Tab-separated table of C-alpha atoms in Angstrom:
chain	number	residue	atom	x	y	z
E	422	MET	CA	52.492	-6.628	-3.038
E	423	ASP	CA	50.276	-8.215	-0.442
E	424	LEU	CA	48.087	-10.835	-2.147
E	425	TYR	CA	46.009	-11.577	0.941
E	426	PRO	CA	42.830	-9.911	-0.459
E	427	LEU	CA	42.973	-12.213	-3.504
E	428	TYR	CA	43.319	-15.316	-1.355
E	429	ASN	CA	40.630	-14.164	1.059
E	430	SER	CA	38.158	-13.200	-1.671
E	431	LEU	CA	38.597	-16.506	-3.474
E	432	ARG	CA	38.151	-18.660	-0.383
E	433	ILE	CA	35.098	-16.688	0.726
E	434	ALA	CA	33.515	-16.890	-2.734
E	435	LEU	CA	34.312	-20.600	-3.133
E	436	ILE	CA	33.003	-21.651	0.277
E	437	ALA	CA	29.953	-19.419	-0.126
E	438	THR	CA	29.220	-20.884	-3.581
E	439	VAL	CA	29.403	-24.463	-2.305
E	440	LEU	CA	27.020	-23.597	0.548
E	441	ILE	CA	24.707	-21.666	-1.758
E	442	PHE	CA	24.630	-24.530	-4.249
E	443	PHE	CA	23.435	-27.097	-1.733
E	444	ILE	CA	21.101	-24.839	0.240
E	445	GLY	CA	19.794	-23.359	-3.014
E	446	ILE	CA	18.881	-26.610	-4.752
E	447	PHE	CA	17.323	-28.141	-1.666
E	448	ALA	CA	15.329	-25.002	-0.892
E	449	ALA	CA	14.171	-24.853	-4.512
E	450	TYR	CA	13.262	-28.539	-4.553
E	451	TYR	CA	11.300	-28.606	-1.313
E	452	ILE	CA	9.677	-25.184	-1.572
E	453	ALA	CA	8.335	-26.043	-5.032
E	454	LYS	CA	6.337	-28.842	-3.375
E	455	LEU	CA	4.753	-26.661	-0.672
E	456	PRO	CA	1.168	-25.369	-0.828
E	457	GLY	CA	0.573	-22.033	-2.591
E	458	ILE	CA	0.574	-19.485	0.242
E	459	VAL	CA	3.556	-20.860	2.170
E	460	LYS	CA	5.449	-21.124	-1.105
E	461	GLY	CA	4.644	-17.523	-1.983
E	462	VAL	CA	5.795	-16.176	1.392
E	463	LEU	CA	9.037	-18.201	1.454
E	464	ASP	CA	9.704	-17.236	-2.132
E	465	VAL	CA	9.507	-13.548	-1.263
E	466	ILE	CA	11.728	-13.916	1.823
E	467	LEU	CA	14.384	-15.910	-0.019
E	468	THR	CA	14.437	-13.558	-2.986
E	469	LEU	CA	14.490	-10.333	-0.957
E	470	PRO	CA	18.317	-10.135	-0.642
E	471	LEU	CA	18.417	-9.821	-4.432
E	472	VAL	CA	16.524	-6.539	-4.430
E	473	LEU	CA	17.558	-5.109	-1.055
E	474	PRO	CA	20.616	-2.851	-0.868
E	475	PRO	CA	23.533	-4.930	0.498
E	476	THR	CA	23.846	-2.465	3.381
E	477	VAL	CA	20.354	-3.398	4.508
E	478	VAL	CA	21.375	-7.065	4.422
E	479	GLY	CA	24.493	-6.114	6.371
E	480	TYR	CA	22.415	-4.326	9.001
E	481	LEU	CA	20.124	-7.330	9.390
E	482	LEU	CA	23.092	-9.704	9.615
E	483	LEU	CA	24.680	-7.568	12.321
E	484	MET	CA	21.383	-7.577	14.231
E	485	LEU	CA	21.488	-11.367	14.134
E	486	LEU	CA	25.179	-12.232	14.444
E	487	GLY	CA	26.556	-9.257	16.357
E	488	PRO	CA	28.459	-10.049	19.608
E	489	ARG	CA	25.772	-8.417	21.772
E	490	ARG	CA	22.827	-9.962	19.938
E	491	PRO	CA	21.180	-13.160	21.243
E	492	PHE	CA	22.381	-15.488	18.461
E	493	GLY	CA	25.880	-14.018	18.361
E	494	THR	CA	26.127	-14.259	22.155
E	495	LEU	CA	24.929	-17.848	22.135
E	496	ILE	CA	27.516	-18.964	19.565
E	497	ASN	CA	30.220	-17.056	21.410
E	498	GLU	CA	29.353	-18.702	24.720
E	499	LEU	CA	28.975	-22.192	23.244
E	500	PHE	CA	31.984	-22.283	20.933
E	501	GLY	CA	33.960	-19.175	21.786
E	502	ILE	CA	33.668	-18.029	18.186
E	503	ARG	CA	33.011	-14.486	17.067
E	504	LEU	CA	30.761	-14.295	14.020
E	505	VAL	CA	31.480	-10.741	12.920
E	506	MET	CA	34.668	-8.873	11.982
E	507	THR	CA	36.490	-12.120	11.087
E	508	TRP	CA	37.399	-13.405	7.648
E	509	TRP	CA	34.566	-15.935	7.668
E	510	SER	CA	32.014	-13.210	8.364
E	511	GLY	CA	32.337	-12.470	4.648
E	512	ILE	CA	30.935	-15.927	3.961
E	513	PHE	CA	27.677	-15.085	5.755
E	514	ALA	CA	27.342	-11.876	3.795
E	515	SER	CA	28.122	-13.547	0.457
E	516	VAL	CA	25.809	-16.489	1.075
E	517	VAL	CA	22.827	-14.288	1.889
E	518	VAL	CA	23.383	-11.816	-0.931
E	519	ALA	CA	24.156	-14.377	-3.681
E	520	PHE	CA	21.729	-17.063	-2.534
E	521	PRO	CA	18.675	-15.812	-4.483
E	522	LEU	CA	20.547	-16.173	-7.776
E	523	MET	CA	21.044	-19.904	-7.248
E	524	TYR	CA	17.636	-20.377	-5.673
E	525	ARG	CA	15.720	-18.659	-8.509
E	526	THR	CA	17.680	-20.487	-11.222
E	527	ALA	CA	17.181	-23.843	-9.544
E	528	ARG	CA	13.465	-23.158	-9.038
E	529	GLY	CA	13.055	-22.423	-12.738
E	530	ALA	CA	15.020	-25.512	-13.697
E	531	PHE	CA	13.022	-27.808	-11.413
E	532	GLU	CA	9.742	-26.372	-12.645
E	533	SER	CA	10.595	-27.168	-16.258
E	534	PHE	CA	11.507	-30.759	-15.352
E	535	ASP	CA	9.330	-33.453	-16.944
E	536	GLU	CA	7.915	-35.054	-13.799
E	537	ASN	CA	7.150	-38.248	-15.742
E	538	LEU	CA	10.884	-38.964	-15.725
E	539	ALA	CA	10.860	-39.085	-11.929
E	540	TYR	CA	7.707	-41.222	-11.966
E	541	ALA	CA	9.310	-43.607	-14.449
E	542	GLY	CA	12.375	-43.843	-12.216
E	543	LYS	CA	10.233	-44.630	-9.188
E	544	THR	CA	8.236	-47.362	-10.916
E	545	LEU	CA	11.564	-48.830	-12.074
E	546	GLY	CA	12.630	-49.096	-8.431
E	547	LEU	CA	15.194	-46.284	-8.419
E	548	SER	CA	15.612	-44.527	-5.080
E	549	ASN	CA	14.517	-40.926	-4.682
E	550	ILE	CA	18.110	-39.889	-4.023
E	551	TYR	CA	19.305	-41.608	-7.202
E	552	ILE	CA	16.517	-39.947	-9.178
E	553	PHE	CA	17.439	-36.544	-7.760
E	554	TRP	CA	21.167	-36.723	-8.534
E	555	ASN	CA	21.139	-38.817	-11.711
E	556	ILE	CA	17.965	-37.768	-13.493
E	557	ARG	CA	16.647	-34.490	-12.098
E	558	MET	CA	19.998	-32.697	-11.702
E	559	PRO	CA	21.546	-33.726	-15.063
E	560	TYR	CA	18.316	-32.640	-16.770
E	561	SER	CA	18.839	-29.179	-15.279
E	562	ALA	CA	22.651	-29.176	-15.487
E	563	LYS	CA	22.867	-26.134	-17.747
E	564	SER	CA	20.643	-23.973	-15.570
E	565	MET	CA	22.436	-25.161	-12.435
E	566	MET	CA	25.769	-24.218	-13.987
E	567	ALA	CA	24.386	-20.779	-14.802
E	568	GLY	CA	23.183	-20.452	-11.201
E	569	ILE	CA	26.598	-21.418	-9.838
E	570	VAL	CA	28.381	-18.942	-12.114
E	571	LEU	CA	26.053	-16.116	-11.149
E	572	ALA	CA	26.284	-16.917	-7.448
E	573	PHE	CA	30.086	-17.170	-7.536
E	574	ALA	CA	30.422	-13.937	-9.483
E	575	ARG	CA	28.090	-12.173	-7.067
E	576	ALA	CA	29.867	-13.615	-4.020
E	577	LEU	CA	33.262	-12.555	-5.379
E	578	GLY	CA	31.999	-9.052	-6.024
E	579	GLU	CA	30.120	-8.676	-2.747
E	580	TYR	CA	30.998	-5.386	-1.055
E	581	GLY	CA	28.220	-3.728	0.908
E	582	ALA	CA	27.187	-6.385	3.393
E	583	THR	CA	30.756	-7.698	3.680
E	584	SER	CA	32.194	-4.328	4.624
E	585	MET	CA	29.608	-3.997	7.391
E	586	VAL	CA	29.858	-7.529	8.768
E	587	ALA	CA	33.570	-8.207	8.246
E	588	GLY	CA	34.929	-4.694	8.052
E	589	TYR	CA	38.306	-3.917	6.502
E	590	THR	CA	41.382	-5.156	8.351
E	591	PRO	CA	44.438	-5.630	6.099
E	592	GLY	CA	45.678	-9.198	6.274
E	593	LYS	CA	42.574	-10.319	8.173
E	594	THR	CA	39.238	-9.441	6.612
E	595	ALA	CA	40.331	-7.521	3.519
E	596	THR	CA	38.784	-8.750	0.289
E	597	ILE	CA	39.426	-7.493	-3.237
E	598	SER	CA	36.334	-5.305	-3.268
E	599	THR	CA	36.956	-3.745	0.157
E	600	THR	CA	40.636	-3.261	-0.716
E	601	VAL	CA	39.736	-1.402	-3.918
E	602	TYR	CA	37.570	0.978	-1.953
E	603	GLN	CA	40.095	1.419	0.843
E	604	LEU	CA	42.971	2.153	-1.564
E	605	TRP	CA	40.828	4.541	-3.600
E	606	ARG	CA	39.729	6.330	-0.432
E	607	THR	CA	43.372	6.812	0.588
E	608	ASN	CA	44.279	8.229	-2.845
E	609	ASP	CA	46.213	5.149	-3.983
E	610	GLU	CA	44.742	5.174	-7.493
E	611	VAL	CA	47.369	2.813	-8.932
E	612	GLY	CA	46.986	0.263	-6.114
E	613	ALA	CA	43.208	0.266	-6.530
E	614	GLY	CA	43.641	-0.085	-10.299
E	615	VAL	CA	45.811	-3.186	-9.890
E	616	TRP	CA	43.109	-4.876	-7.807
E	617	VAL	CA	40.444	-3.820	-10.311
E	618	LEU	CA	42.458	-5.552	-13.048
E	619	ILE	CA	42.906	-8.678	-10.925
E	620	ASN	CA	39.188	-8.836	-10.274
E	621	ILE	CA	38.320	-8.439	-13.964
E	622	LEU	CA	40.886	-11.110	-14.850
E	623	ILE	CA	39.494	-13.678	-12.389
E	624	SER	CA	35.930	-13.137	-13.550
E	625	ALA	CA	36.906	-13.371	-17.226
E	626	VAL	CA	38.936	-16.563	-16.727
E	627	PHE	CA	36.105	-18.074	-14.707
E	628	LEU	CA	33.567	-17.332	-17.424
E	629	LEU	CA	35.901	-18.655	-20.136
E	630	LEU	CA	36.330	-21.928	-18.245
E	631	ILE	CA	32.572	-22.341	-17.963
E	632	ASN	CA	32.045	-21.571	-21.647
E	633	SER	CA	34.674	-24.014	-22.880
E	634	ASN	CA	33.293	-26.652	-20.551
E	635	GLU	CA	29.856	-26.209	-22.093
E	636	LYS	CA	31.256	-26.520	-25.610
E	637	ARG	CA	33.012	-29.759	-24.690
E	638	ARG	CA	29.771	-31.180	-23.349
E	639	LYS	CA	27.975	-30.375	-26.577
E	640	VAL	CA	30.641	-32.104	-28.666
E	641	LYS	CA	30.508	-35.154	-26.416
E	642	ILE	CA	26.731	-35.477	-26.772
E	643	LYS	CA	26.931	-35.192	-30.550
Q	352	MET	CA	-5.488	-60.671	-9.947
Q	353	LEU	CA	-5.679	-56.905	-9.571
Q	354	LYS	CA	-8.375	-55.328	-7.405
Q	355	VAL	CA	-8.934	-51.597	-7.557
Q	356	LYS	CA	-11.513	-49.678	-5.555
Q	357	ILE	CA	-10.569	-46.052	-5.205
Q	358	LYS	CA	-11.968	-42.546	-4.895
Q	359	LYS	CA	-10.062	-39.366	-5.577
Q	360	GLN	CA	-11.274	-35.802	-5.948
Q	361	LEU	CA	-9.706	-34.271	-9.056
Q	362	ASP	CA	-9.922	-30.650	-10.215
Q	363	ASN	CA	-13.366	-30.945	-11.755
Q	364	ILE	CA	-14.447	-34.552	-11.395
Q	365	LEU	CA	-14.644	-37.194	-8.693
Q	366	LEU	CA	-12.724	-40.287	-9.739
Q	367	ASP	CA	-14.677	-43.284	-8.466
Q	368	ILE	CA	-13.416	-46.571	-9.863
Q	369	ASP	CA	-14.115	-50.127	-8.768
Q	370	PHE	CA	-13.019	-53.175	-10.723
Q	371	GLU	CA	-11.253	-56.521	-10.525
Q	372	THR	CA	-9.333	-58.094	-13.351
Q	373	ASP	CA	-7.517	-61.268	-14.177
Q	374	ASP	CA	-7.498	-60.585	-17.915
Q	375	GLU	CA	-4.372	-60.869	-20.022
Q	376	ILE	CA	-4.814	-57.251	-21.058
Q	377	LEU	CA	-7.771	-55.290	-19.732
Q	378	GLY	CA	-8.781	-52.274	-21.784
Q	379	LEU	CA	-9.604	-48.964	-20.124
Q	380	ILE	CA	-11.174	-46.565	-22.603
Q	381	GLY	CA	-12.115	-42.953	-22.121
Q	382	ALA	CA	-11.721	-39.474	-23.523
Q	383	SER	CA	-8.874	-37.306	-22.295
Q	384	GLY	CA	-9.647	-35.987	-18.826
Q	385	SER	CA	-11.924	-38.925	-18.046
Q	386	GLY	CA	-9.600	-40.098	-15.257
Q	387	LYS	CA	-8.129	-43.154	-16.936
Q	388	SER	CA	-4.493	-42.032	-16.642
Q	389	MET	CA	-5.083	-40.925	-13.053
Q	390	THR	CA	-6.381	-44.428	-12.320
Q	391	LEU	CA	-3.108	-45.882	-13.593
Q	392	LYS	CA	-1.078	-43.373	-11.575
Q	393	CYS	CA	-2.959	-44.400	-8.431
Q	394	ILE	CA	-2.276	-48.078	-9.128
Q	395	ALA	CA	1.422	-47.357	-9.678
Q	396	GLY	CA	1.609	-45.294	-6.483
Q	397	ILE	CA	2.546	-42.058	-8.207
Q	398	GLU	CA	-0.696	-40.461	-7.042
Q	399	LYS	CA	-2.494	-41.200	-3.786
Q	400	PRO	CA	-6.238	-41.879	-3.820
Q	401	ASP	CA	-8.361	-40.141	-1.151
Q	402	SER	CA	-9.777	-43.483	-0.074
Q	403	GLY	CA	-10.159	-47.111	-1.057
Q	404	CYS	CA	-7.820	-50.009	-1.619
Q	405	ILE	CA	-5.655	-51.541	-4.297
Q	406	MET	CA	-4.556	-55.175	-4.222
Q	407	LEU	CA	-2.247	-57.029	-6.570
Q	408	ASN	CA	-2.396	-60.814	-6.238
Q	409	ASN	CA	-2.187	-61.127	-2.441
Q	410	THR	CA	-0.305	-57.927	-1.728
Q	411	VAL	CA	-2.055	-54.820	-0.462
Q	412	LEU	CA	-0.573	-51.877	-2.361
Q	413	PHE	CA	-2.890	-49.291	-0.883
Q	414	ASP	CA	-5.517	-49.345	1.834
Q	415	SER	CA	-6.774	-46.087	3.277
Q	416	ASN	CA	-8.379	-47.820	6.289
Q	417	LYS	CA	-5.225	-49.662	7.272
Q	418	ARG	CA	-3.088	-46.673	6.289
Q	419	ILE	CA	-1.076	-48.780	3.885
Q	420	ASN	CA	0.482	-46.954	0.961
Q	421	LEU	CA	3.430	-48.727	-0.638
Q	422	ARG	CA	5.971	-46.557	-2.448
Q	423	PRO	CA	5.999	-46.919	-6.245
Q	424	GLN	CA	9.446	-48.503	-5.836
Q	425	ASP	CA	7.925	-51.342	-3.801
Q	426	ARG	CA	4.844	-52.062	-5.915
Q	427	LYS	CA	6.494	-54.081	-8.698
Q	428	ILE	CA	4.348	-52.424	-11.323
Q	429	GLY	CA	5.753	-51.540	-14.718
Q	430	TYR	CA	4.504	-48.301	-16.220
Q	431	LEU	CA	4.801	-47.578	-19.928
Q	432	PHE	CA	4.387	-43.833	-20.353
Q	433	GLN	CA	2.754	-42.110	-23.279
Q	434	ASN	CA	5.966	-40.237	-24.142
Q	435	TYR	CA	8.072	-43.193	-22.898
Q	436	ALA	CA	9.915	-41.019	-20.326
Q	437	LEU	CA	13.371	-42.307	-21.261
Q	438	PHE	CA	16.065	-40.637	-19.163
Q	439	PRO	CA	17.361	-38.053	-21.645
Q	440	GLN	CA	20.907	-37.767	-20.279
Q	441	MET	CA	21.592	-41.499	-20.470
Q	442	THR	CA	22.312	-43.679	-23.489
Q	443	VAL	CA	19.836	-46.354	-24.516
Q	444	LYS	CA	22.012	-48.988	-22.856
Q	445	LYS	CA	22.388	-46.997	-19.640
Q	446	ASN	CA	18.605	-46.482	-19.519
Q	447	ILE	CA	18.227	-50.266	-19.481
Q	448	GLN	CA	21.159	-50.909	-17.125
Q	449	VAL	CA	19.861	-48.701	-14.326
Q	450	SER	CA	16.463	-50.396	-14.522
Q	451	VAL	CA	17.596	-53.992	-14.006
Q	452	ASN	CA	15.950	-55.562	-10.984
Q	453	LYS	CA	18.169	-54.964	-7.941
Q	454	LYS	CA	18.119	-58.641	-6.938
Q	455	TYR	CA	20.698	-59.475	-9.628
Q	456	ASN	CA	24.432	-59.136	-9.155
Q	457	LYS	CA	26.640	-57.300	-11.617
Q	458	ILE	CA	27.332	-60.203	-13.970
Q	459	GLU	CA	23.734	-61.427	-14.033
Q	460	SER	CA	22.542	-57.917	-14.607
Q	461	GLU	CA	24.917	-57.394	-17.552
Q	462	ASN	CA	23.568	-60.605	-19.070
Q	463	LYS	CA	19.979	-59.437	-18.632
Q	464	VAL	CA	20.819	-56.215	-20.452
Q	465	LYS	CA	22.495	-58.116	-23.287
Q	466	GLN	CA	19.574	-60.529	-23.630
Q	467	ILE	CA	16.917	-57.847	-23.759
Q	468	ILE	CA	18.881	-55.745	-26.251
Q	469	GLU	CA	19.019	-58.775	-28.526
Q	470	LEU	CA	15.393	-59.768	-27.960
Q	471	LEU	CA	14.113	-56.314	-28.871
Q	472	ASN	CA	16.629	-55.848	-31.661
Q	473	ILE	CA	18.056	-52.551	-30.404
Q	474	LYS	CA	21.749	-53.472	-30.510
Q	475	SER	CA	22.442	-50.913	-33.259
Q	476	ILE	CA	21.130	-48.008	-31.177
Q	477	GLU	CA	22.449	-49.015	-27.746
Q	478	ASN	CA	24.966	-46.168	-27.595
Q	479	LYS	CA	22.594	-43.470	-28.820
Q	480	MET	CA	20.809	-40.899	-26.717
Q	481	PRO	CA	16.992	-41.104	-26.508
Q	482	ASN	CA	16.521	-37.943	-28.589
Q	483	GLU	CA	18.493	-39.511	-31.443
Q	484	ILE	CA	16.167	-42.461	-32.040
Q	485	SER	CA	12.683	-42.777	-33.576
Q	486	GLY	CA	9.405	-43.009	-31.662
Q	487	GLY	CA	9.119	-46.723	-32.343
Q	488	GLN	CA	12.655	-47.314	-31.102
Q	489	GLN	CA	11.981	-45.216	-28.019
Q	490	GLN	CA	9.052	-47.414	-27.192
Q	491	ARG	CA	11.169	-50.536	-27.570
Q	492	VAL	CA	13.722	-49.104	-25.144
Q	493	ALA	CA	10.972	-48.174	-22.694
Q	494	VAL	CA	9.611	-51.722	-22.919
Q	495	ALA	CA	13.104	-53.195	-22.495
Q	496	ARG	CA	13.597	-51.084	-19.377
Q	497	ILE	CA	10.364	-52.381	-17.887
Q	498	ILE	CA	11.072	-56.015	-18.733
Q	499	VAL	CA	14.524	-56.067	-17.069
Q	500	ASN	CA	12.892	-54.594	-13.978
Q	501	GLU	CA	10.692	-57.728	-13.852
Q	502	PRO	CA	7.438	-56.215	-12.603
Q	503	ASP	CA	4.443	-58.346	-11.635
Q	504	PHE	CA	1.985	-56.263	-13.615
Q	505	LEU	CA	2.067	-53.782	-16.507
Q	506	LEU	CA	0.313	-50.476	-17.010
Q	507	LEU	CA	0.253	-49.202	-20.584
Q	508	ASP	CA	-0.694	-45.532	-20.767
Q	509	GLU	CA	-1.692	-44.688	-24.356
Q	510	PRO	CA	1.548	-46.175	-25.659
Q	511	PHE	CA	0.728	-45.611	-29.334
Q	512	SER	CA	-0.609	-42.079	-29.314
Q	513	ALA	CA	2.828	-40.526	-29.871
Q	514	LEU	CA	3.375	-42.626	-33.008
Q	515	ASP	CA	2.164	-41.842	-36.512
Q	516	ALA	CA	-0.587	-44.004	-37.921
Q	517	PHE	CA	1.740	-45.876	-40.241
Q	518	LEU	CA	3.901	-47.123	-37.385
Q	519	ARG	CA	1.162	-47.572	-34.840
Q	520	TRP	CA	-0.084	-51.005	-35.850
Q	521	ASN	CA	3.363	-52.460	-36.317
Q	522	ILE	CA	4.322	-51.333	-32.860
Q	523	ALA	CA	1.037	-52.576	-31.419
Q	524	LYS	CA	1.679	-55.977	-32.937
Q	525	GLU	CA	5.163	-56.027	-31.463
Q	526	LEU	CA	3.958	-55.004	-28.019
Q	527	LYS	CA	1.229	-57.634	-28.072
Q	528	SER	CA	3.687	-60.420	-28.774
Q	529	ILE	CA	6.158	-59.139	-26.170
Q	530	ILE	CA	3.480	-59.090	-23.477
Q	531	LYS	CA	2.523	-62.616	-24.412
Q	532	GLU	CA	6.147	-63.701	-24.311
Q	533	ILE	CA	6.941	-62.276	-20.884
Q	534	ASN	CA	3.618	-63.587	-19.627
Q	535	LYS	CA	2.579	-60.539	-17.587
Q	536	LYS	CA	-0.924	-59.221	-17.107
Q	537	ALA	CA	-1.625	-55.641	-18.057
Q	538	ILE	CA	-4.050	-52.753	-18.169
Q	539	PHE	CA	-4.111	-50.867	-21.426
Q	540	VAL	CA	-5.383	-47.293	-21.419
Q	541	THR	CA	-6.432	-45.598	-24.632
Q	542	HIS	CA	-9.108	-43.502	-26.281
Q	543	SER	CA	-9.130	-45.711	-29.364
Q	544	ILE	CA	-11.638	-48.530	-29.540
Q	545	ASN	CA	-9.640	-49.982	-32.449
Q	546	GLU	CA	-6.576	-50.468	-30.279
Q	547	VAL	CA	-8.683	-52.047	-27.558
Q	548	TYR	CA	-10.235	-54.366	-30.102
Q	549	TYR	CA	-6.776	-55.464	-31.179
Q	550	LEU	CA	-5.234	-55.955	-27.734
Q	551	CYS	CA	-8.016	-56.801	-25.268
Q	552	LYS	CA	-10.854	-59.232	-24.684
Q	553	ASN	CA	-12.681	-57.098	-22.148
Q	554	ALA	CA	-12.803	-53.392	-21.574
Q	555	ILE	CA	-14.140	-50.811	-19.180
Q	556	VAL	CA	-15.349	-47.476	-20.501
Q	557	ILE	CA	-14.789	-44.479	-18.218
Q	558	ASP	CA	-16.384	-41.079	-18.447
Q	559	LYS	CA	-15.986	-38.173	-16.016
Q	560	GLY	CA	-14.245	-40.388	-13.493
Q	561	LYS	CA	-16.856	-43.152	-13.450
Q	562	GLU	CA	-17.348	-46.466	-15.186
Q	563	ILE	CA	-20.195	-46.237	-17.689
Q	564	GLU	CA	-19.904	-49.579	-19.460
Q	565	ARG	CA	-18.032	-52.817	-19.000
Q	566	ASN	CA	-18.196	-55.712	-21.399
Q	567	SER	CA	-16.319	-57.929	-23.796
Q	568	VAL	CA	-14.884	-55.753	-26.537
Q	569	ASN	CA	-16.940	-57.558	-29.189
Q	570	LEU	CA	-20.175	-56.791	-27.374
Q	571	LEU	CA	-19.143	-53.208	-26.703
Q	572	ILE	CA	-18.754	-52.716	-30.429
Q	573	GLU	CA	-21.787	-54.668	-31.594
Q	574	ASN	CA	-24.172	-53.573	-28.922
Q	575	PRO	CA	-23.061	-50.369	-27.237
Q	576	LYS	CA	-25.414	-49.282	-24.480
Q	577	THR	CA	-24.397	-45.691	-23.944
Q	578	ASN	CA	-24.248	-42.834	-26.409
Q	579	ILE	CA	-20.612	-42.262	-25.601
Q	580	VAL	CA	-19.627	-45.757	-26.712
Q	581	LYS	CA	-21.956	-45.548	-29.718
Q	582	THR	CA	-20.183	-42.374	-30.822
Q	583	MET	CA	-16.787	-43.949	-30.128
Q	584	VAL	CA	-17.618	-46.897	-32.404
Q	585	LYS	CA	-19.222	-44.722	-35.061
Q	586	TYR	CA	-16.217	-42.445	-35.439
Q	587	SER	CA	-13.527	-45.083	-35.182
Q	588	ASP	CA	-13.084	-45.758	-38.926
Q	589	PHE	CA	-13.540	-49.268	-37.853
Q	590	SER	CA	-12.230	-52.014	-40.010
Q	591	ARG	CA	-12.069	-55.114	-37.887
Q	592	LYS	CA	-11.061	-57.117	-40.912
Q	593	ASP	CA	-7.877	-55.088	-41.291
Q	594	ILE	CA	-7.064	-55.437	-37.641
Q	595	ASP	CA	-7.758	-59.160	-37.668
Q	596	ASN	CA	-5.298	-59.492	-40.530
Q	597	LEU	CA	-2.459	-57.822	-38.659
């Protein structure tokens, strides 16, 4: 059995989650500080992928990254890299689709932060970077973890935008979700079923790891 | 010597404060929403006044004309928060360790932490988390954190209001002696004229962002000029004898 879809799905989801984590927390942190109207507009734009059908996201991504579109052409001319129909195209799709989950969770977490803690840190001479990573983030650790889990799960399960931007090429761009569809479409019910089981297994193990990690933390604090 | 002359438009009032102090502890009294906490935040650099200047000893902390606005990190001002603002994910000891003035090396800094833990008698709780200790202990940790940071000036923002009445005067007594011991000048913000009577010689009364009375605390109590201060004294359950006996 060819395990390439498993490997490809995992690397896409992992890379996408790391990107989403950093972009998500920084977007949440800086947008929260912006004046009302700008904040409202950016909030809508950044949350849109959550409510749009993934195919619409895929269409928009193709309009931006496609080989005959300005941005796609530019990257191709500068670096000789194609942005669509490669394995890493799935990363773009996953990042955009799963991003709002991290962004919204981080926004909520930052908003519930007791700002006096940051003020206290500043008057005690702690740098803003130290305060961010050692006071603000630990305070919101639980929410951040939830955001990461949701984003990873969503990235792993991403189908619609990925199939449009990366397509389905066995051994190249195939992911678990596109493989399931392809096998089902070609009447390979058993093959599709195997990949369905693998997907369920990964998600369950991932969630179990997170849960046990949380329990350990609680015991440690007690 | 602290000089403050600032204006700042708040939601519903214009904060307009102008004073100079060289007192041991200057009292700043006012009802909630009068602008007294905002004044402290401006001095600490957490909030930015619209205009004016703030000077501590010979250092300009803020000057809107010269476009000077030092970061809170560079102002050397200790701020004791009403809810103490201990970092909740760090132990008591870690809270103190991260606050030690950066001019000390590792060994010196460990010694500072040890000394202050002994001085404030918090050895038994040094490995606890802030949410596991009492309000009085939390305040001691907050004070320890400020002392090891070695600020030039202290701002005390209603430090007793989170404590129950029984504890309040014990803690006030403790804080008074600590401030004396570390020999730092301070501004003490409160809405209680009793606390001001106990801690300060002089006080400024603020209402709706503006100073309405300034005098020695004794005169404020004996001969209040405004109705606000009269009411404050009248409803303070005032027993100066009890406070004097603390």
